[in-house]
Coordinates of C-alpha atoms and ligand atoms in Angstrom, one line a residue:
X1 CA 0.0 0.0 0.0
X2 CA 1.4 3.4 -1.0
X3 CA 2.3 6.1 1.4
X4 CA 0.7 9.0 -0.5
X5 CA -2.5 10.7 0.9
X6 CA -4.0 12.5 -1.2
X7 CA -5.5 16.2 -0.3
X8 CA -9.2 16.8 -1.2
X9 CA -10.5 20.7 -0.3
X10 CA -13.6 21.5 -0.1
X11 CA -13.8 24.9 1.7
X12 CA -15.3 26.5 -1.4
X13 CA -17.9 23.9 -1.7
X14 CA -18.8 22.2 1.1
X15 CA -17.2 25.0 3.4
X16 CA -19.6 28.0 1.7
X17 CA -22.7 26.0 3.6
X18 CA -21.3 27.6 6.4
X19 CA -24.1 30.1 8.3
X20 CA -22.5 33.6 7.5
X21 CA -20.4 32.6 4.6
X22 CA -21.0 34.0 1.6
X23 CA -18.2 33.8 -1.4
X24 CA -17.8 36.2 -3.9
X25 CA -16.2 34.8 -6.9
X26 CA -13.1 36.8 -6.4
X27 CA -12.9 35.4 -2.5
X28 CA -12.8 32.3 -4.3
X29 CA -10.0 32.9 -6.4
X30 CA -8.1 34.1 -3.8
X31 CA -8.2 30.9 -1.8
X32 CA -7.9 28.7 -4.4
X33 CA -4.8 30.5 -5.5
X34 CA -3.6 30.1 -1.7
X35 CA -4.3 26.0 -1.4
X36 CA -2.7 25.5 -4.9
X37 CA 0.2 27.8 -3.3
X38 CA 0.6 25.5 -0.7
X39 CA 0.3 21.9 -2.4
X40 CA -3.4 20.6 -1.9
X41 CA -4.0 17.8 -4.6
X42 CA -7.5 18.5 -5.6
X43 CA -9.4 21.7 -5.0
X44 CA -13.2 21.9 -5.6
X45 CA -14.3 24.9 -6.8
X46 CA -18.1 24.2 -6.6
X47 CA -21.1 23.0 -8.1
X48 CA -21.5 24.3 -11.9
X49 CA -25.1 24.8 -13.0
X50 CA -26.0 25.4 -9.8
X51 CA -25.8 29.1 -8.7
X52 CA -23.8 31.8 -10.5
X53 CA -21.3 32.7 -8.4
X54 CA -20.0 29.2 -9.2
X55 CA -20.7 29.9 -12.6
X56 CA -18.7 32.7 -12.8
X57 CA -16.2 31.2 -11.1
X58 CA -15.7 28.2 -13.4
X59 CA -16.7 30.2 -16.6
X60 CA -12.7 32.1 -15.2
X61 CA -11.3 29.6 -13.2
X62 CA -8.0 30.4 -11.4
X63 CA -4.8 29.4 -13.2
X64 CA -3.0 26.5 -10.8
X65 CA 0.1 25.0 -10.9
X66 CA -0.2 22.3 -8.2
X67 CA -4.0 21.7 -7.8
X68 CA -6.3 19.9 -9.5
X69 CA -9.5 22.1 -10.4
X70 CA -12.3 19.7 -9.4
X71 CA -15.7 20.4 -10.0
X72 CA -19.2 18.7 -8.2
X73 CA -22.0 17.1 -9.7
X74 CA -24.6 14.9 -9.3
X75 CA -25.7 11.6 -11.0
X76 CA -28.2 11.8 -13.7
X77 CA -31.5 11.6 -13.3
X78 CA -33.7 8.6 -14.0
X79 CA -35.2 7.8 -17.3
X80 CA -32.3 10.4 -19.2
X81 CA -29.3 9.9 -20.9
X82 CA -26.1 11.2 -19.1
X83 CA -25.6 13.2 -22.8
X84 CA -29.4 14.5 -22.3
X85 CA -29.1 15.4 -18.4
X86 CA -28.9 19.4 -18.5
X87 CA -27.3 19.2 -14.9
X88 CA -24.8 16.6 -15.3
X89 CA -23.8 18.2 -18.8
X90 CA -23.3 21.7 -16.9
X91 CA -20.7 19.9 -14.7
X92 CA -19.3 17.8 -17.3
X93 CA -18.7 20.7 -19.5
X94 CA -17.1 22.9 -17.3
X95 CA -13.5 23.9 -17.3
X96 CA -13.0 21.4 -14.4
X97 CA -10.1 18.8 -14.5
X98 CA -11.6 16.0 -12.2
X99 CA -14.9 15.6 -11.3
X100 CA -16.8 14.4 -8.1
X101 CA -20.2 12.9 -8.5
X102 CA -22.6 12.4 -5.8
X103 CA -24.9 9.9 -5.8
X104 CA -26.9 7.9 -3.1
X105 CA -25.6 4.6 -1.2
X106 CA -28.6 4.5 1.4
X107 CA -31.4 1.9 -0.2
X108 CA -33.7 4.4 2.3
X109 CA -32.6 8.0 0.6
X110 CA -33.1 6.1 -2.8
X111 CA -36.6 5.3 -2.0
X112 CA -37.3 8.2 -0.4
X113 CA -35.3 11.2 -1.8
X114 CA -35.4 9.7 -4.9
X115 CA -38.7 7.6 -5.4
X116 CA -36.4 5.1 -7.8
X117 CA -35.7 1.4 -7.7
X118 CA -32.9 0.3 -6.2
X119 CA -31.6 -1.2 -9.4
X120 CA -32.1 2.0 -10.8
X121 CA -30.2 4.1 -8.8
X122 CA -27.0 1.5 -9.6
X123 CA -27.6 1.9 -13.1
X124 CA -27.4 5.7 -12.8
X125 CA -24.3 5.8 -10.5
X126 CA -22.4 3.5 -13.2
X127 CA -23.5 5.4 -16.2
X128 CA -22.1 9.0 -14.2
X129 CA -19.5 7.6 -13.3
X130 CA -18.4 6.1 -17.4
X131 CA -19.8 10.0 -18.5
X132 CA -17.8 11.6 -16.2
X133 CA -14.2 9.4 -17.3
X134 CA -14.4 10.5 -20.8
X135 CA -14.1 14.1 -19.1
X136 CA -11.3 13.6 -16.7
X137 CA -10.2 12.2 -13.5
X138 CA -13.1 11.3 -11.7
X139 CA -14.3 10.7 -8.1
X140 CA -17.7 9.0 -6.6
X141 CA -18.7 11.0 -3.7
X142 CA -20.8 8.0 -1.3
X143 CA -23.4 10.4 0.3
X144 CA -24.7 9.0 3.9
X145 CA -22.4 5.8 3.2
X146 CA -21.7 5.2 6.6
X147 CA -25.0 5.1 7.2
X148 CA -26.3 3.4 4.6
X149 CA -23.7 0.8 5.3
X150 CA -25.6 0.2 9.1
X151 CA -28.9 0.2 7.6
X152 CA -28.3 -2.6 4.3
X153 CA -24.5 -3.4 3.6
X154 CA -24.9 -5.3 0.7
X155 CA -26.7 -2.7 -0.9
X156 CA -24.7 -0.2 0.4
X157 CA -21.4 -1.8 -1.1
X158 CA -23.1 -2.8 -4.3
X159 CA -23.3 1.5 -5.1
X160 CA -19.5 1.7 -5.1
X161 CA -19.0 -1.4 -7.0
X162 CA -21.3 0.0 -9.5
X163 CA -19.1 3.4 -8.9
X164 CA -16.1 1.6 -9.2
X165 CA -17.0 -0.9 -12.2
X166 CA -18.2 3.0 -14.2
X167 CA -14.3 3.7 -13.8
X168 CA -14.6 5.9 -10.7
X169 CA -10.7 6.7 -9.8
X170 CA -11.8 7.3 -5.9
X171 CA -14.3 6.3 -4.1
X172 CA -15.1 9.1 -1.3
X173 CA -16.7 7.4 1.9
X174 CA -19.2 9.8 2.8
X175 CA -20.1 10.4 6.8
X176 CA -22.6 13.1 5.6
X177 CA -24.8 12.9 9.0
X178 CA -21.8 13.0 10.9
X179 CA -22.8 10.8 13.1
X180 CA -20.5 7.9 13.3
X181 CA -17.5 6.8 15.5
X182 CA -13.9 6.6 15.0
X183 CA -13.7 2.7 15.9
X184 CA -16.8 1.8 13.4
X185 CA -15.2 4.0 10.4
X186 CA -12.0 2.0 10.9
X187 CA -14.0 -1.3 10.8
X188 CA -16.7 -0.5 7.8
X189 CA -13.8 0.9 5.7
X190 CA -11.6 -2.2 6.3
X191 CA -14.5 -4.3 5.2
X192 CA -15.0 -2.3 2.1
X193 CA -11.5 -2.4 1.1
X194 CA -12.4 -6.4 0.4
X195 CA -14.8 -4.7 -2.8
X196 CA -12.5 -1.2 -3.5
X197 CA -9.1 -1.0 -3.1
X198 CA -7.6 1.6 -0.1
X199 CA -5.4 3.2 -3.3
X200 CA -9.5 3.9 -4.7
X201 CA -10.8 4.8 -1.7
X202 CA -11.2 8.5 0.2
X203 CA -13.4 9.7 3.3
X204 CA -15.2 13.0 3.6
X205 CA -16.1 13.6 7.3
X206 CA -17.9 15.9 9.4
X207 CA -17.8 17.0 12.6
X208 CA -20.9 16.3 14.4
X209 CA -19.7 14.8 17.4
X210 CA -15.9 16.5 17.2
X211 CA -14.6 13.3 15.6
X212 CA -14.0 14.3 11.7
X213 CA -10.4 14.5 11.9
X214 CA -10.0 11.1 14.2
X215 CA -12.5 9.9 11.7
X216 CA -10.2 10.9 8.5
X217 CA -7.0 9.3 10.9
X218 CA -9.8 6.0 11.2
X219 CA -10.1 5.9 7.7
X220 CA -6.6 6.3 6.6
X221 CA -5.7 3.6 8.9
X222 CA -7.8 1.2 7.2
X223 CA -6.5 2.0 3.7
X224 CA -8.4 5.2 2.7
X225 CA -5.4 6.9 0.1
X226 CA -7.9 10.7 0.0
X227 CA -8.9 12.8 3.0
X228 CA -11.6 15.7 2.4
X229 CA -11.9 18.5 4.5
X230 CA -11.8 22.2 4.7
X231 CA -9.4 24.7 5.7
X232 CA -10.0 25.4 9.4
X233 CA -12.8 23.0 9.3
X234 CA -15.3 25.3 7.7
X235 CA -18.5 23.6 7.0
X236 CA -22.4 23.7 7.8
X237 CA -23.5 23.0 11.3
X238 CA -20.2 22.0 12.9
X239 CA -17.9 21.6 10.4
X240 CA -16.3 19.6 7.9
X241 CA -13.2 17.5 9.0
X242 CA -10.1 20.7 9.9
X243 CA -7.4 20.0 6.8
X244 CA -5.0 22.0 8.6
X245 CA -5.1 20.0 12.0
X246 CA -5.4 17.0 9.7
X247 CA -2.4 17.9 7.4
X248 CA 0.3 17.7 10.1
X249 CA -1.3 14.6 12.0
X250 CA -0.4 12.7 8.7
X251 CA 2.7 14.0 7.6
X252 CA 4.0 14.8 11.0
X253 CA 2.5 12.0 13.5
X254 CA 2.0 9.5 10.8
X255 CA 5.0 9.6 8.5
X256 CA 2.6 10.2 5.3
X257 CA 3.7 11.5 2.7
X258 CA 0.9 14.3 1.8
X259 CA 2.8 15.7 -1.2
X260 CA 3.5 19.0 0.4
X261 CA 7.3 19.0 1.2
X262 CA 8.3 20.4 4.9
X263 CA 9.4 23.5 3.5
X264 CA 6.0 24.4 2.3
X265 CA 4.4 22.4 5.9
X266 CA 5.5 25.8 7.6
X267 CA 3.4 28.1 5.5
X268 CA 0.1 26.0 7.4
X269 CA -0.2 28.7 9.7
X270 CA -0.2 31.4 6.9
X271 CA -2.4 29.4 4.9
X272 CA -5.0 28.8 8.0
X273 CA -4.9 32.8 8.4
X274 CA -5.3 33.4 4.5
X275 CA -9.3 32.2 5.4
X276 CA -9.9 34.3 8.1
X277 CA -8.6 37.2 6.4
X278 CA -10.8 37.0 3.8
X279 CA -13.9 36.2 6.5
X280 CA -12.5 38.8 8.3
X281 CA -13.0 36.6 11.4
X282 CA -10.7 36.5 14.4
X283 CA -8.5 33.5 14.5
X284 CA -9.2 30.7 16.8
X285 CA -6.5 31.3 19.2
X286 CA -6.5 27.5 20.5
X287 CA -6.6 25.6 16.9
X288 CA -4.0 22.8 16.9
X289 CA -0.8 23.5 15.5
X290 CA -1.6 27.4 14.5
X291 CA -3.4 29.1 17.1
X292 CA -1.8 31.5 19.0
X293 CA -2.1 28.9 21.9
X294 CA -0.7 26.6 19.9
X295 CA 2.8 26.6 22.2
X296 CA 2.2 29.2 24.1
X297 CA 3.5 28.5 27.8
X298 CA 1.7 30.8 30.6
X299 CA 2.5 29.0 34.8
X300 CA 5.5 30.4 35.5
X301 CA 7.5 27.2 36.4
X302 CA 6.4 25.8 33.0
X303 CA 8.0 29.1 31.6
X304 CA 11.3 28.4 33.3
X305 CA 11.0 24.8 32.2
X306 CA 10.6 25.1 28.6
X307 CA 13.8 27.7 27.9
X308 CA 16.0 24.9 29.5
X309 CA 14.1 22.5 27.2
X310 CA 11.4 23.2 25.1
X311 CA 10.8 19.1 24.3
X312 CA 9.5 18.8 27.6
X313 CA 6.4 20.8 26.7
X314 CA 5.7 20.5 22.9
X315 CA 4.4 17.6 20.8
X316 CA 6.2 19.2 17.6
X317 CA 8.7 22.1 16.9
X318 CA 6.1 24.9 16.5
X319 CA 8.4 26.1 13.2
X320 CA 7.4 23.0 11.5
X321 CA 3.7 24.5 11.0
X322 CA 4.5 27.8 10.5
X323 CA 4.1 28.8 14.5
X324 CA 6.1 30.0 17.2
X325 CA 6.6 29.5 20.9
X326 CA 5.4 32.2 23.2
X327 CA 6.1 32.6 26.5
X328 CA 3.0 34.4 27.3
X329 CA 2.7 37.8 29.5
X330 CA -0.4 37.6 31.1
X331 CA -2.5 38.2 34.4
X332 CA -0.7 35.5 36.0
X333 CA 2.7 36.2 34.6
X334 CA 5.8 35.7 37.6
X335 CA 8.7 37.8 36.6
X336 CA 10.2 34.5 35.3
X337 CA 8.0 34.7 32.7
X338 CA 8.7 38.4 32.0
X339 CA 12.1 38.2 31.8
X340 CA 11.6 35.0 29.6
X341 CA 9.9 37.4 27.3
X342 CA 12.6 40.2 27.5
X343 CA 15.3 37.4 26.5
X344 CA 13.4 36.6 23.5
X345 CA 13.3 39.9 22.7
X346 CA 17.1 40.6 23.5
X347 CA 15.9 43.4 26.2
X348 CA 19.0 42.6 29.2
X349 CA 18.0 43.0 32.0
X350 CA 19.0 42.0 36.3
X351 CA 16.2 39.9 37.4
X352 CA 16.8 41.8 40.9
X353 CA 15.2 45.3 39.3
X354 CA 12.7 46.1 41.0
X355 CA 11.0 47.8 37.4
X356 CA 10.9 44.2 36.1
X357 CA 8.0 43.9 38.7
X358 CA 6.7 47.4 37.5
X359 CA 6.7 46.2 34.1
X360 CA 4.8 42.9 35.3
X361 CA 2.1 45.3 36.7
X362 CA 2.0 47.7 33.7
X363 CA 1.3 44.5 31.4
X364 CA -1.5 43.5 34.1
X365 CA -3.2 46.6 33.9
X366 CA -3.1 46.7 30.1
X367 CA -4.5 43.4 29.6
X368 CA -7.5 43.7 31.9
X369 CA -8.3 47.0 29.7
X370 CA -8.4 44.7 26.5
X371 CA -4.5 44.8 25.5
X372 CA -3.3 41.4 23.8
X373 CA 0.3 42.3 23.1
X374 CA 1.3 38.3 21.9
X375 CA -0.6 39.9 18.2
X376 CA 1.8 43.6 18.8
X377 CA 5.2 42.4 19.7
X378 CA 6.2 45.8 18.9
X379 CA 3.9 47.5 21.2
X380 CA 5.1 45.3 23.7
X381 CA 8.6 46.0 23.1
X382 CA 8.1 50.1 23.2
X383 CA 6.2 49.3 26.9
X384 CA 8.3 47.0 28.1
X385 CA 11.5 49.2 27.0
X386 CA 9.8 52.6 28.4
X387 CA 8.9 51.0 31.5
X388 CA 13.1 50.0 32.0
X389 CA 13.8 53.4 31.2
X390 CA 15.3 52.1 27.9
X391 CA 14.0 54.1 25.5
X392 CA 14.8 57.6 25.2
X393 CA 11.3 60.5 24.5
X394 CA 11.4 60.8 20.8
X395 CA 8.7 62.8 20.9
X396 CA 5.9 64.1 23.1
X397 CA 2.4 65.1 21.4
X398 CA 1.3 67.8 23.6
X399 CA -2.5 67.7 21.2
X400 CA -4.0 66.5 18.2
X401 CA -7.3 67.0 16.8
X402 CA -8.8 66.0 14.2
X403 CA -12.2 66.4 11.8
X404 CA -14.0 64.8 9.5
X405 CA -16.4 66.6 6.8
X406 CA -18.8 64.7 4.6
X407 CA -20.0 67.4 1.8
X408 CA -21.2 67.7 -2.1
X409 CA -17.8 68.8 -4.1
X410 CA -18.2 71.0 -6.9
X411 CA -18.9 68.6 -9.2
X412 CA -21.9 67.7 -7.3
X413 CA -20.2 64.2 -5.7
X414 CA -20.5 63.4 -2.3
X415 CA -16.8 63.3 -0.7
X416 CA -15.9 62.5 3.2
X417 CA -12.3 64.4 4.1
X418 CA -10.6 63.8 7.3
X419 CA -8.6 67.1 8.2
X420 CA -5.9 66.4 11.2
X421 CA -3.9 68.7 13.1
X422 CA -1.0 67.6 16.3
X423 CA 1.4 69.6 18.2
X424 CA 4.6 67.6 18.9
X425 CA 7.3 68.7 21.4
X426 CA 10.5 67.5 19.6
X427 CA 13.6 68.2 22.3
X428 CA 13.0 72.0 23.1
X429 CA 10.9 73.1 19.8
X430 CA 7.1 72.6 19.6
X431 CA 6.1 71.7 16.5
X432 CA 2.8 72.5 15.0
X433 CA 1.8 70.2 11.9
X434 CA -1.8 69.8 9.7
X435 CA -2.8 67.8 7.0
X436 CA -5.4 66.3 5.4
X437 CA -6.0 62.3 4.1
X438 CA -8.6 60.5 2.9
X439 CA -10.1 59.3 6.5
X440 CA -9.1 60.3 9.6
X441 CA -6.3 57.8 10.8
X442 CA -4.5 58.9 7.8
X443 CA -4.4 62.5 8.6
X444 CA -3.2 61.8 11.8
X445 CA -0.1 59.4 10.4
X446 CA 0.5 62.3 7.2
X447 CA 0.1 65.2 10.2
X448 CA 2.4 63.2 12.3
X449 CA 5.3 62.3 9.8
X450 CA 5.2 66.4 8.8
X451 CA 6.5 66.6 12.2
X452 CA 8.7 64.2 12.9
X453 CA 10.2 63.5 9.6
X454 CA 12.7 66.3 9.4
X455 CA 13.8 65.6 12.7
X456 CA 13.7 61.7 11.8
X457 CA 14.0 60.6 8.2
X458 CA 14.3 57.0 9.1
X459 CA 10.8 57.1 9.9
X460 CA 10.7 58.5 5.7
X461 CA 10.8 54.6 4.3
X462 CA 7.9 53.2 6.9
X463 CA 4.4 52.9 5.4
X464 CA 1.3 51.0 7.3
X465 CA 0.5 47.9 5.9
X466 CA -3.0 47.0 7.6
X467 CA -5.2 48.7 9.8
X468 CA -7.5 46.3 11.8
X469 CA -10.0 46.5 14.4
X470 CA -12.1 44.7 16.5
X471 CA -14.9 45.5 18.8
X472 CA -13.9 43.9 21.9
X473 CA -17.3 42.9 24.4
X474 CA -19.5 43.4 21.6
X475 CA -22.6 41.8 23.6
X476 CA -22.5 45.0 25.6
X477 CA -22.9 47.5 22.9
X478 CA -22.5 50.2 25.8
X479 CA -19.1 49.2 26.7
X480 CA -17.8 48.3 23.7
X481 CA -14.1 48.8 23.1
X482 CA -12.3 49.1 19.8
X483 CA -9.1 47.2 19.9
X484 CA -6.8 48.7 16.8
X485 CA -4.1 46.7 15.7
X486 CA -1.6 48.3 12.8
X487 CA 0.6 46.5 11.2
X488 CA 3.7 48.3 9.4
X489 CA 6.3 48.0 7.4
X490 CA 9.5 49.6 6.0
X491 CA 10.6 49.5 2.3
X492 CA 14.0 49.0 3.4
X493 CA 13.5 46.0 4.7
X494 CA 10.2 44.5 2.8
X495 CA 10.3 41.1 5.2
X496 CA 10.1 43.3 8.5
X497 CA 6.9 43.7 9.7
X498 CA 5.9 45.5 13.5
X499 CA 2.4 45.4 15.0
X500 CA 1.4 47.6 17.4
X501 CA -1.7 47.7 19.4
X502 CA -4.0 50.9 20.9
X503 CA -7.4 50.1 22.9
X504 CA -9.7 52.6 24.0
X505 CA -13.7 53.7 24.2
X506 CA -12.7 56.0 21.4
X507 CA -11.5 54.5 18.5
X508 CA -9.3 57.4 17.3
X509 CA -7.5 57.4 20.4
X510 CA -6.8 53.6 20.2
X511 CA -5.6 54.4 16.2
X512 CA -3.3 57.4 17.6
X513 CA -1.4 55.2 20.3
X514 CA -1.1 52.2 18.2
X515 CA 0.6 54.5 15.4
X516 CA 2.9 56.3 17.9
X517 CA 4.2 52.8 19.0
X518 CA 4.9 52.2 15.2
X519 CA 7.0 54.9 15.1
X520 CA 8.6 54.7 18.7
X521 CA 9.5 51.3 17.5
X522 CA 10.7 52.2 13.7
X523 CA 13.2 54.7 15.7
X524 CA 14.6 52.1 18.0
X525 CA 15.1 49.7 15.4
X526 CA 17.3 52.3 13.7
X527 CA 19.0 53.1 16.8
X528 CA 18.0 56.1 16.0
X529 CA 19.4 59.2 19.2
X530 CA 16.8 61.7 20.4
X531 CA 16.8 64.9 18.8
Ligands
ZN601 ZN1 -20.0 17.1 3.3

């Protein structure tokens, strides 16, 4: 039996019956252009014929270099030809390289859903199946296999056969319900690899009872050569089996190959973060290998522990999937912990200070008020480096103010300007600056740099990069609290990026402190003296 699993994605079929998740075509794109990126085997860009935001999509599919472009179907119907079956000819037709076919395995859903014979039913999965070969590759998706299987075996193993004997390359064992265990998967798939072959066989999970990925493991274990799933475990109700948890359980824990050399293995993270950028949803923090949990170490013993050896605490080297080991700074934090975090950040300091303890403090505050510095290392290094009276005052900004006007131009058109204006003590001059930009962060940031710039030109080749926020306790719309997170770069050095946090009841004030940290932190970079 080979070694090879191969990757099946469904995100932008299966994973857009999500509640909340609606596709464009270009979000569609975009991810398919990041799994194909990364290595996935087969990507399924969605049903043809059936809405048109697949249409559209498949009518300009994205060009890939490492994915297969796989489009779903159905079987035909009863009583037509596969050649006279306006949906199956949609699919067929499309500009799809593999196709996967649906098609009942449950005698019940065939009576039921379908109102056909039995025999019927076999007759149209075979026919598909030989339709669908003359296209391309070609996969037989077993919808509510498993349980089909529990309710009438013999009929439920006669609808791959027929799947098979059409020329289906893979036979997908579908748990559609979601309902089944980890121990019967591994026991009905061995028993059908005396019909199919394990090289023919896949299993498409979901995760009813949080078993999809020990499912996909159950399956693979009993011969299945395909996995389907979804990046971050998208799907409808609770999710389709998590690709990038199940990813690095094969290759990492199982020794599969999974076609994705290591190299690429630690862009998972980035990959698992491409989705919810484009969702615009906050990252689970505890996922399995890429959450910001992931290896991050909080009880102060455990802190000490894990400098000396970081084995003692971590399944696999959190580099391997794209993550990194945090010695977190939180509510609990000992100054162990904090001076943990000042080592990793090359900040020297004698454990005896008593400003290490201010610093732990400082960081306590913070936090209750909504800070989460492990997402604004560089925030975190501008506290941390003020509170040790290691940074010198760049700059003090005595005020700032700023306006926005939302008016009918000249021309008639309807135009918002944001008009800022600071006053900046640089040394012993007070510098008055005003600008305007095109919303009212960015007058601040072009207001700001007229000030500091002549004084400090390295700050000349930063630019922001993203401007995010989140509305933090957004059940109590009252006492809601923007949390601003602004990540920015220099052109200098295009692989450097800094994040730096601001949180406050008014959002501009939380924008204005997270972009004085970017600069603080641009001018200590630089080693740049005070003026
Ligand atoms: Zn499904």
């Amino acid at each position: 039996m080979s070694d090879r699993i191969y990757i099946y994605d469904t995100t932008l079929r299966d994973g857009a019956q999500t509640a909340g998740v609606d596709f464009s075509s270009p979000d569609k794109k975009a991810i398919a252009r990041a799994l194909d990126a990364f290595g996935i085997d087969y990507i399924e860009g969605g049903w043809p014929g059936a809405n048109p935001t697949d249409d559209q999509f498949f009518a300009d599919p994205p060009t890939l270099k490492n994915s297969t472009f796989t489009a779903f179907g159905m079987t035909k119907k009863t009583g037509r030809s596969t050649a006279n079956d306006p949906g199956l000819s949609a699919v067929l037709n499309s500009t799809a390289k593999a196709f996967c076919i649906v098609g009942k395995t449950w005698d019940f859903h065939v009576d039921v859903a379908l109102g056909i014979t039995n025999e019927e039913n076999l007759e149209n999965i075979r026919e598909t199946m030989a339709a669908a070969r003359e296209k391309g590759e070609t996969l037989f998706d077993a919808e509510h296999f498993f349980d089909g299987y529990k309710a009438n075996r013999d009929y439920a193993l006669q609808c791959l056969k027929s799947a098979h004997e059409g020329g289906a390359r893979w036979i997908v064992l579908c748990d559609t319900n979601g309902g089944t265990m980890p121990y019967e998967i591994e026991e009905i798939v061995r028993d059908v690899t005396s019909v199919v072959p394990g090289e023919c066989l896949g299993i498409h999970t979901h995760d009813d009872t949080g078993n999809a990925v020990a499912n996909s493991i159950a399956a693979v274990r009993a011969g299945c050569r395909m996995v389907q799933g979804t990046l971050n475990g998208l799907g409808e109700r609770c999710g389709n089996a998590n690709l990038i948890t199940l990813i690095p359980n094969l290759a990492l824990k199982m020794g599969f190959d999974v076609g994705i050399p290591h190299e690429r293995l630690a862009k998972l993270r980035q990959l698992s973060r491409s989705l919810d950028e484009i969702l615009n949803r906050a990252p689970a923090t505890h996922a399995p290998y890429v959450g910001d949990r992931a290896f991050a170490h909080k009880g102060g013993l455990h802190a000490s522990a894990i400098l000396k050896n970081p084995v003692c605490y971590e399944h696999v080297t959190p580099e391997t999937v794209g993550n990194q080991r945090k010695i977190l700074v939180s509510d609990q934090a000992g100054r162990s912990n904090m001076i943990a975090r000042l080592n990793e950040l090359d900040i020297r300091v004698d454990p005896k200070d008593p400003l290490v303890q201010k610093l732990v403090d400082v960081v306590k505050i913070h936090e209750a008020d909504g800070y989460a510095y492990d997402g604004a290392e560089a925030s975190f290094e501008v506290l941390a480096r003020r509170t040790l009276g290691q940074v010198p005052v760049y700059f003090k900004v005595e005020r700032f103010s700023v306006t926005d006007e939302r008016r009918y131009n000249a021309r008639g058109e309807l135009t918002t300007e944001s008009e800022a204006s600071v006053k900046v003590r640089l040394g012993d001059q007070v510098v008055h600056t005003v600008a305007e930009g095109n919303g009212p962060v960015h007058a601040i940031d072009v207001a700001m740099r007229k000030a500091l710039e002549p004084v400090y030109p390295a700050l000349r080749d930063m630019h922001l990069v993203d401007y995010r926020v989140r509305i933090l306790k957004p059940q109590d719309a009252s006492a809601a609290m923007p949390r601003v997170l602004i990540e920015s770069a220099s052109t200098r050095d295009p692989d450097k990026h800094w994040f730096t946090i601001g949180v406050s009841t008014n959002i501009i004030d939380a924008s204005f402190d997270a972009l004085r940290d970017s600069y603080m932190y641009k001018l200590l970079r630089n080693n740049v003296a005070k003026a």
